[in-house]
PDB file of C-alpha atoms in Angstrom:
ATOM      1  CA  UNK A   1     -11.310 -12.626   9.483  1.00 44.00           C
ATOM      2  CA  UNK A   2     -13.258  -9.424   8.766  1.00 52.00           C
ATOM      3  CA  UNK A   3     -11.953  -6.186   9.898  1.00 56.00           C
ATOM      4  CA  UNK A   4     -12.660  -5.362  13.147  1.00 55.00           C
ATOM      5  CA  UNK A   5     -13.191  -1.585  14.903  1.00 52.00           C
ATOM      6  CA  UNK A   6     -13.346  -0.143  18.282  1.00 49.00           C
ATOM      7  CA  UNK A   7     -14.847   2.976  19.573  1.00 68.00           C
ATOM      8  CA  UNK A   8     -11.806   4.162  21.445  1.00 83.00           C
ATOM      9  CA  UNK A   9      -9.090   6.417  20.091  1.00 91.00           C
ATOM     10  CA  UNK A  10      -6.112   4.725  19.910  1.00 93.00           C
ATOM     11  CA  UNK A  11      -2.245   5.558  19.264  1.00 93.00           C
ATOM     12  CA  UNK A  12       0.945   4.052  17.492  1.00 94.00           C
ATOM     13  CA  UNK A  13       1.993   2.769  21.168  1.00 94.00           C
ATOM     14  CA  UNK A  14      -1.202   0.423  20.945  1.00 94.00           C
ATOM     15  CA  UNK A  15      -0.324  -1.148  17.932  1.00 94.00           C
ATOM     16  CA  UNK A  16       3.319  -1.905  19.114  1.00 93.00           C
ATOM     17  CA  UNK A  17       1.711  -3.116  22.299  1.00 94.00           C
ATOM     18  CA  UNK A  18      -0.044  -5.681  20.426  1.00 94.00           C
ATOM     19  CA  UNK A  19       0.365  -9.394  20.904  1.00 93.00           C
ATOM     20  CA  UNK A  20       3.416 -10.905  18.933  1.00 90.00           C
ATOM     21  CA  UNK A  21       2.102 -11.866  15.540  1.00 85.00           C
ATOM     22  CA  UNK A  22      -1.223  -9.820  15.606  1.00 90.00           C
ATOM     23  CA  UNK A  23      -1.036  -7.273  12.685  1.00 92.00           C
ATOM     24  CA  UNK A  24      -3.511  -4.281  12.554  1.00 94.00           C
ATOM     25  CA  UNK A  25      -3.215  -0.728  11.116  1.00 94.00           C
ATOM     26  CA  UNK A  26      -4.350   2.624  12.698  1.00 94.00           C
ATOM     27  CA  UNK A  27      -6.633   5.007  10.878  1.00 93.00           C
ATOM     28  CA  UNK A  28      -7.415   8.426  12.598  1.00 92.00           C
ATOM     29  CA  UNK A  29      -7.082   6.603  15.983  1.00 94.00           C
ATOM     30  CA  UNK A  30      -9.197   3.514  15.035  1.00 93.00           C
ATOM     31  CA  UNK A  31      -7.571  -0.212  15.164  1.00 93.00           C
ATOM     32  CA  UNK A  32      -8.218  -2.341  12.211  1.00 93.00           C
ATOM     33  CA  UNK A  33      -7.179  -5.887  12.548  1.00 93.00           C
ATOM     34  CA  UNK A  34      -5.523  -7.387   9.509  1.00 91.00           C
ATOM     35  CA  UNK A  35      -6.037 -10.798   8.495  1.00 88.00           C
ATOM     36  CA  UNK A  36      -2.777 -12.896   7.600  1.00 88.00           C
ATOM     37  CA  UNK A  37      -2.664 -12.943   3.638  1.00 88.00           C
ATOM     38  CA  UNK A  38      -3.419 -15.800   1.518  1.00 91.00           C
ATOM     39  CA  UNK A  39      -0.721 -17.650  -0.982  1.00 94.00           C
ATOM     40  CA  UNK A  40      -1.982 -15.420  -4.021  1.00 93.00           C
ATOM     41  CA  UNK A  41      -1.489 -12.232  -2.172  1.00 93.00           C
ATOM     42  CA  UNK A  42       1.961 -13.130  -1.068  1.00 95.00           C
ATOM     43  CA  UNK A  43       3.004 -14.419  -4.434  1.00 95.00           C
ATOM     44  CA  UNK A  44       1.839 -11.063  -6.119  1.00 96.00           C
ATOM     45  CA  UNK A  45       3.671  -9.376  -3.364  1.00 96.00           C
ATOM     46  CA  UNK A  46       6.952 -11.155  -4.261  1.00 97.00           C
ATOM     47  CA  UNK A  47       6.610 -10.728  -7.980  1.00 96.00           C
ATOM     48  CA  UNK A  48       5.598  -7.081  -7.950  1.00 97.00           C
ATOM     49  CA  UNK A  49       8.064  -6.317  -5.268  1.00 98.00           C
ATOM     50  CA  UNK A  50      10.987  -8.266  -7.483  1.00 97.00           C
ATOM     51  CA  UNK A  51      10.115  -6.519 -10.681  1.00 96.00           C
ATOM     52  CA  UNK A  52      10.018  -3.188  -9.396  1.00 98.00           C
ATOM     53  CA  UNK A  53      13.473  -3.324  -7.360  1.00 97.00           C
ATOM     54  CA  UNK A  54      14.940  -5.089 -10.549  1.00 97.00           C
ATOM     55  CA  UNK A  55      13.727  -1.847 -12.669  1.00 97.00           C
ATOM     56  CA  UNK A  56      15.121   0.406 -10.077  1.00 97.00           C
ATOM     57  CA  UNK A  57      18.468  -1.213  -9.837  1.00 97.00           C
ATOM     58  CA  UNK A  58      19.107  -1.695 -13.748  1.00 96.00           C
ATOM     59  CA  UNK A  59      18.167   2.072 -14.061  1.00 96.00           C
ATOM     60  CA  UNK A  60      20.425   3.100 -11.080  1.00 94.00           C
ATOM     61  CA  UNK A  61      17.247   4.606  -9.085  1.00 93.00           C
ATOM     62  CA  UNK A  62      17.222   5.983  -5.784  1.00 94.00           C
ATOM     63  CA  UNK A  63      14.192   4.694  -4.712  1.00 97.00           C
ATOM     64  CA  UNK A  64      13.684   1.604  -2.494  1.00 98.00           C
ATOM     65  CA  UNK A  65      11.202  -1.344  -2.560  1.00 98.00           C
ATOM     66  CA  UNK A  66       9.373  -2.694   1.033  1.00 98.00           C
ATOM     67  CA  UNK A  67       7.193  -5.329   1.202  1.00 97.00           C
ATOM     68  CA  UNK A  68       4.790  -5.615   4.154  1.00 94.00           C
ATOM     69  CA  UNK A  69       5.069  -5.965   7.158  1.00 93.00           C
ATOM     70  CA  UNK A  70       6.883  -2.403   6.786  1.00 96.00           C
ATOM     71  CA  UNK A  71       5.396   0.425   9.062  1.00 96.00           C
ATOM     72  CA  UNK A  72       4.277   3.665   7.421  1.00 97.00           C
ATOM     73  CA  UNK A  73       3.530   6.788   9.667  1.00 96.00           C
ATOM     74  CA  UNK A  74       1.306   8.579   7.332  1.00 92.00           C
ATOM     75  CA  UNK A  75       1.027  11.767   9.219  1.00 83.00           C
ATOM     76  CA  UNK A  76       2.984  14.044  11.759  1.00 78.00           C
ATOM     77  CA  UNK A  77       0.635  12.366  14.568  1.00 86.00           C
ATOM     78  CA  UNK A  78       0.137   9.198  16.562  1.00 91.00           C
ATOM     79  CA  UNK A  79      -2.819   8.192  15.098  1.00 93.00           C
ATOM     80  CA  UNK A  80      -2.125   7.040  11.801  1.00 94.00           C
ATOM     81  CA  UNK A  81      -0.226   3.831  11.071  1.00 95.00           C
ATOM     82  CA  UNK A  82      -0.480   1.550   8.081  1.00 97.00           C
ATOM     83  CA  UNK A  83       1.431  -1.393   6.405  1.00 96.00           C
ATOM     84  CA  UNK A  84       0.857  -1.445   2.569  1.00 97.00           C
ATOM     85  CA  UNK A  85       1.444  -4.603   0.926  1.00 97.00           C
ATOM     86  CA  UNK A  86       4.262  -2.576  -1.127  1.00 98.00           C
ATOM     87  CA  UNK A  87       5.631   0.805  -0.520  1.00 98.00           C
ATOM     88  CA  UNK A  88       8.179   2.562  -2.995  1.00 98.00           C
ATOM     89  CA  UNK A  89      10.136   5.399  -1.199  1.00 98.00           C
ATOM     90  CA  UNK A  90      12.091   7.549  -3.066  1.00 98.00           C
ATOM     91  CA  UNK A  91      13.090  10.123  -0.366  1.00 97.00           C
ATOM     92  CA  UNK A  92      15.685   8.190   2.009  1.00 97.00           C
ATOM     93  CA  UNK A  93      15.302  11.074   4.533  1.00 97.00           C
ATOM     94  CA  UNK A  94      11.943   9.367   5.204  1.00 97.00           C
ATOM     95  CA  UNK A  95      13.213   5.836   5.553  1.00 97.00           C
ATOM     96  CA  UNK A  96      14.223   5.227   9.307  1.00 96.00           C
ATOM     97  CA  UNK A  97      15.035   2.027  11.530  1.00 96.00           C
ATOM     98  CA  UNK A  98      11.425   2.038  12.594  1.00 94.00           C
ATOM     99  CA  UNK A  99       9.700   2.355   8.697  1.00 96.00           C
ATOM    100  CA  UNK A 100       8.662   5.097   6.757  1.00 97.00           C
ATOM    101  CA  UNK A 101       8.028   8.748   8.295  1.00 96.00           C
ATOM    102  CA  UNK A 102       5.422  10.460   5.773  1.00 96.00           C
ATOM    103  CA  UNK A 103       3.852   8.911   2.561  1.00 97.00           C
ATOM    104  CA  UNK A 104       5.766   6.801   0.312  1.00 98.00           C
ATOM    105  CA  UNK A 105       5.884   7.655  -3.355  1.00 98.00           C
ATOM    106  CA  UNK A 106       3.780   4.412  -4.573  1.00 98.00           C
ATOM    107  CA  UNK A 107       1.788   2.352  -2.601  1.00 98.00           C
ATOM    108  CA  UNK A 108       0.505  -0.940  -3.636  1.00 98.00           C
ATOM    109  CA  UNK A 109      -2.122  -2.746  -1.739  1.00 97.00           C
ATOM    110  CA  UNK A 110      -3.606  -6.490  -2.626  1.00 96.00           C
ATOM    111  CA  UNK A 111      -7.057  -6.399  -2.288  1.00 95.00           C
ATOM    112  CA  UNK A 112      -8.507  -9.586  -0.353  1.00 90.00           C
ATOM    113  CA  UNK A 113     -12.560  -9.893   0.554  1.00 87.00           C
ATOM    114  CA  UNK A 114     -11.755  -8.860   4.191  1.00 87.00           C
ATOM    115  CA  UNK A 115      -9.633  -5.642   2.943  1.00 89.00           C
ATOM    116  CA  UNK A 116     -11.980  -4.517   0.060  1.00 91.00           C
ATOM    117  CA  UNK A 117     -13.531  -1.564   2.343  1.00 89.00           C
ATOM    118  CA  UNK A 118     -10.393  -0.296   3.794  1.00 89.00           C
ATOM    119  CA  UNK A 119      -8.328  -0.470   0.117  1.00 93.00           C
ATOM    120  CA  UNK A 120     -10.712   1.208  -2.011  1.00 93.00           C
ATOM    121  CA  UNK A 121     -12.314   3.873   0.094  1.00 93.00           C
ATOM    122  CA  UNK A 122     -10.455   4.377   4.024  1.00 93.00           C
ATOM    123  CA  UNK A 123      -6.735   4.023   2.339  1.00 95.00           C
ATOM    124  CA  UNK A 124      -7.642   5.498  -0.712  1.00 96.00           C
ATOM    125  CA  UNK A 125      -8.850   8.793   1.374  1.00 95.00           C
ATOM    126  CA  UNK A 126      -5.455   8.706   3.891  1.00 95.00           C
ATOM    127  CA  UNK A 127      -2.937   7.856   0.814  1.00 97.00           C
ATOM    128  CA  UNK A 128      -4.577  10.900  -1.144  1.00 96.00           C
ATOM    129  CA  UNK A 129      -4.056  13.531   1.830  1.00 94.00           C
ATOM    130  CA  UNK A 130      -0.967  12.114   2.946  1.00 95.00           C
ATOM    131  CA  UNK A 131       0.424  13.203  -0.651  1.00 96.00           C
ATOM    132  CA  UNK A 132       1.117   9.664  -1.898  1.00 97.00           C
ATOM    133  CA  UNK A 133       2.051  10.220  -5.721  1.00 97.00           C
ATOM    134  CA  UNK A 134       0.669   6.847  -7.152  1.00 98.00           C
ATOM    135  CA  UNK A 135      -1.641   4.389  -5.436  1.00 98.00           C
ATOM    136  CA  UNK A 136      -2.534   0.812  -7.104  1.00 98.00           C
ATOM    137  CA  UNK A 137      -5.136  -1.531  -5.781  1.00 98.00           C
ATOM    138  CA  UNK A 138      -4.633  -5.088  -7.195  1.00 97.00           C
ATOM    139  CA  UNK A 139      -7.611  -7.125  -7.044  1.00 96.00           C
ATOM    140  CA  UNK A 140      -6.768 -10.709  -7.722  1.00 95.00           C
ATOM    141  CA  UNK A 141     -10.638 -11.847  -7.578  1.00 94.00           C
ATOM    142  CA  UNK A 142     -11.598  -9.496 -10.594  1.00 95.00           C
ATOM    143  CA  UNK A 143      -8.040  -9.643 -11.911  1.00 95.00           C
ATOM    144  CA  UNK A 144      -8.089  -5.853 -12.178  1.00 96.00           C
ATOM    145  CA  UNK A 145      -5.889  -3.089 -11.099  1.00 97.00           C
ATOM    146  CA  UNK A 146      -6.954   0.345 -10.053  1.00 98.00           C
ATOM    147  CA  UNK A 147      -4.532   3.132 -10.403  1.00 97.00           C
ATOM    148  CA  UNK A 148      -4.813   6.357  -8.513  1.00 97.00           C
ATOM    149  CA  UNK A 149      -2.275   9.014  -9.980  1.00 97.00           C
ATOM    150  CA  UNK A 150      -2.803  11.582  -7.398  1.00 96.00           C
ATOM    151  CA  UNK A 151      -0.329  13.941  -9.053  1.00 95.00           C
ATOM    152  CA  UNK A 152      -2.555  14.079 -12.356  1.00 95.00           C
ATOM    153  CA  UNK A 153      -5.761  13.571 -10.480  1.00 95.00           C
ATOM    154  CA  UNK A 154      -6.609  10.404 -12.676  1.00 95.00           C
ATOM    155  CA  UNK A 155      -7.927   7.078 -12.198  1.00 97.00           C
ATOM    156  CA  UNK A 156      -7.366   4.141 -14.428  1.00 97.00           C
ATOM    157  CA  UNK A 157      -8.131   0.295 -14.353  1.00 98.00           C
ATOM    158  CA  UNK A 158      -6.302  -2.119 -16.173  1.00 98.00           C
ATOM    159  CA  UNK A 159      -6.954  -6.126 -16.403  1.00 97.00           C
ATOM    160  CA  UNK A 160      -4.087  -8.424 -15.479  1.00 96.00           C
ATOM    161  CA  UNK A 161      -3.384  -9.116 -19.308  1.00 96.00           C
ATOM    162  CA  UNK A 162      -2.452  -5.418 -19.909  1.00 96.00           C
ATOM    163  CA  UNK A 163       0.642  -3.520 -19.676  1.00 96.00           C
ATOM    164  CA  UNK A 164       0.109  -1.016 -16.794  1.00 97.00           C
ATOM    165  CA  UNK A 165       2.296   1.752 -17.359  1.00 96.00           C
ATOM    166  CA  UNK A 166       3.716   3.447 -13.791  1.00 96.00           C
ATOM    167  CA  UNK A 167       3.295   7.214 -13.486  1.00 94.00           C
ATOM    168  CA  UNK A 168       6.490   7.745 -11.128  1.00 95.00           C
ATOM    169  CA  UNK A 169       8.638   5.835 -13.500  1.00 95.00           C
ATOM    170  CA  UNK A 170       9.077   7.003 -17.206  1.00 91.00           C
ATOM    171  CA  UNK A 171       8.844   4.072 -19.517  1.00 93.00           C
ATOM    172  CA  UNK A 172       8.302   1.447 -16.863  1.00 96.00           C
ATOM    173  CA  UNK A 173       5.239  -0.590 -17.006  1.00 96.00           C
ATOM    174  CA  UNK A 174       4.199  -4.077 -15.159  1.00 95.00           C
ATOM    175  CA  UNK A 175       1.903  -6.653 -16.695  1.00 91.00           C
ATOM    176  CA  UNK A 176       0.491  -8.884 -13.630  1.00 90.00           C
ATOM    177  CA  UNK A 177      -0.422 -12.320 -15.220  1.00 80.00           C
TER     178      UNK A 177
END
């Protein structure tokens, strides 16, 4: 399913009013419906979440790992709501029963054909302006990870067979393959 757009201005209340099972994100008051993830996406979400959580646990870290569906309220308005594939949040004060209020420290999106425009453009801009520290776009089709380190204002690409350094955790790297 392609990402659908409506011209009206919507709020987070509209997202919560969607029928059960229908997932969508809200960016600047526009609703973008989400296709269900495929098996490869889900496998990547689980494996990456596990590796990150294991690293944090082994190092007595204070950060939490949340795979989708997990609500992230990026701004202090009711016009932006996203569900990153993986959210890593180090400030416990941002975590509530509803999700994350404010920017996660690290966001990972597993790109699909229907989400490319969102992940590489719209979300890139939203995450940067919301002050996410690090943003990864994992592209299984191209076997490529694009990393945006917003703190250092840097972008790098890595193939799945390379060790990928994690900017927010000193000495930690991941290999996707």
